[in-house]
């Protein structure tokens, strides 16, 4: 069972395959949920635009069935689509309550991209890749504009960031200091280049511990950095 304070979007807990799975879901443009099951494996649940209500609970009959979590009620909460938006509601369905970003909800709560719904000990992240600026201040990874031409130094920083993935996908991106040492740059210069690259790839609004992994995986998946570059 994952710890209650560990977000399902935490990059350090995700494998490269899980990050790729999220990126593909983001590119599809349909809202979806991210959670981890009792064994710690990532699960994605796409919120079908043709469906207006999604049930969450421990019973196998729920749309999102959390059978491993004994703190979840048989029918715990509901997600409902209202127009182009999704909302979460408990309405007294559960014994232990439902929480969005740590705050217990009563009645209906509008969900925004990146919100985390907690039911029992299970954290469920809500992703809305194509939400409008009014409903979601977070820029969704996977919805960036066409990448501008990169300078030679920016490409070198990207390649150095991805270098640990040369021999295994079960890697973490290079640190700022490692990149600086390889390219004979200052750490401040590396940080400045990465900030620019975060913006180019549309990941600047992600949590700090996710930006580097998403940037590396996106660069490799989009072919901006090839295996030959590593």
Short mmCIF file of N, CA, C and O in Angstrom, two decimals, residues 160 164 172-183 187:
data_model
loop_
_atom_site.label_atom_id
_atom_site.label_comp_id
_atom_site.label_asym_id
_atom_site.label_seq_id
_atom_site.Cartn_x
_atom_site.Cartn_y
_atom_site.Cartn_z
N UNK A 160 22.98 15.77 -22.16
CA UNK A 160 23.61 15.46 -20.88
C UNK A 160 22.57 15.07 -19.83
O UNK A 160 22.80 14.17 -19.02
N UNK A 164 22.07 9.41 -18.46
CA UNK A 164 21.91 8.20 -17.65
C UNK A 164 21.00 7.14 -18.27
O UNK A 164 21.04 5.98 -17.87
N UNK A 172 17.59 7.90 -13.59
CA UNK A 172 17.10 9.24 -13.26
C UNK A 172 17.95 10.23 -14.04
O UNK A 172 19.12 9.97 -14.32
N UNK A 173 17.38 11.37 -14.40
CA UNK A 173 18.13 12.35 -15.20
C UNK A 173 19.38 12.83 -14.46
O UNK A 173 19.47 12.79 -13.23
N UNK A 174 20.35 13.29 -15.23
CA UNK A 174 21.58 13.83 -14.64
C UNK A 174 21.26 15.05 -13.80
O UNK A 174 20.32 15.80 -14.07
N UNK A 175 22.05 15.27 -12.77
CA UNK A 175 21.89 16.44 -11.91
C UNK A 175 22.47 17.67 -12.60
O UNK A 175 23.23 17.57 -13.58
N UNK A 176 22.14 18.85 -12.08
CA UNK A 176 22.70 20.09 -12.62
C UNK A 176 24.22 20.07 -12.54
O UNK A 176 24.90 20.52 -13.46
N UNK A 177 24.76 19.56 -11.44
CA UNK A 177 26.21 19.53 -11.28
C UNK A 177 26.85 18.59 -12.29
O UNK A 177 27.90 18.91 -12.87
N UNK A 178 26.24 17.44 -12.54
CA UNK A 178 26.78 16.50 -13.53
C UNK A 178 26.77 17.11 -14.93
O UNK A 178 27.73 16.95 -15.69
N UNK A 179 25.69 17.81 -15.26
CA UNK A 179 25.62 18.47 -16.56
C UNK A 179 26.67 19.56 -16.67
O UNK A 179 27.37 19.69 -17.69
N UNK A 180 26.80 20.35 -15.60
CA UNK A 180 27.79 21.43 -15.60
C UNK A 180 29.21 20.88 -15.77
O UNK A 180 30.01 21.43 -16.54
N UNK A 181 29.52 19.79 -15.07
CA UNK A 181 30.86 19.20 -15.17
C UNK A 181 31.13 18.68 -16.57
O UNK A 181 32.24 18.84 -17.11
N UNK A 182 30.12 18.06 -17.19
CA UNK A 182 30.31 17.49 -18.53
C UNK A 182 30.50 18.56 -19.58
O UNK A 182 31.33 18.41 -20.50
N UNK A 183 29.76 19.66 -19.46
CA UNK A 183 29.76 20.68 -20.51
C UNK A 183 30.63 21.89 -20.17
O UNK A 183 30.68 22.85 -20.95
N UNK A 187 26.76 25.90 -12.83
CA UNK A 187 25.47 25.33 -12.45
C UNK A 187 24.35 26.33 -12.74
O UNK A 187 23.27 25.95 -13.19
#
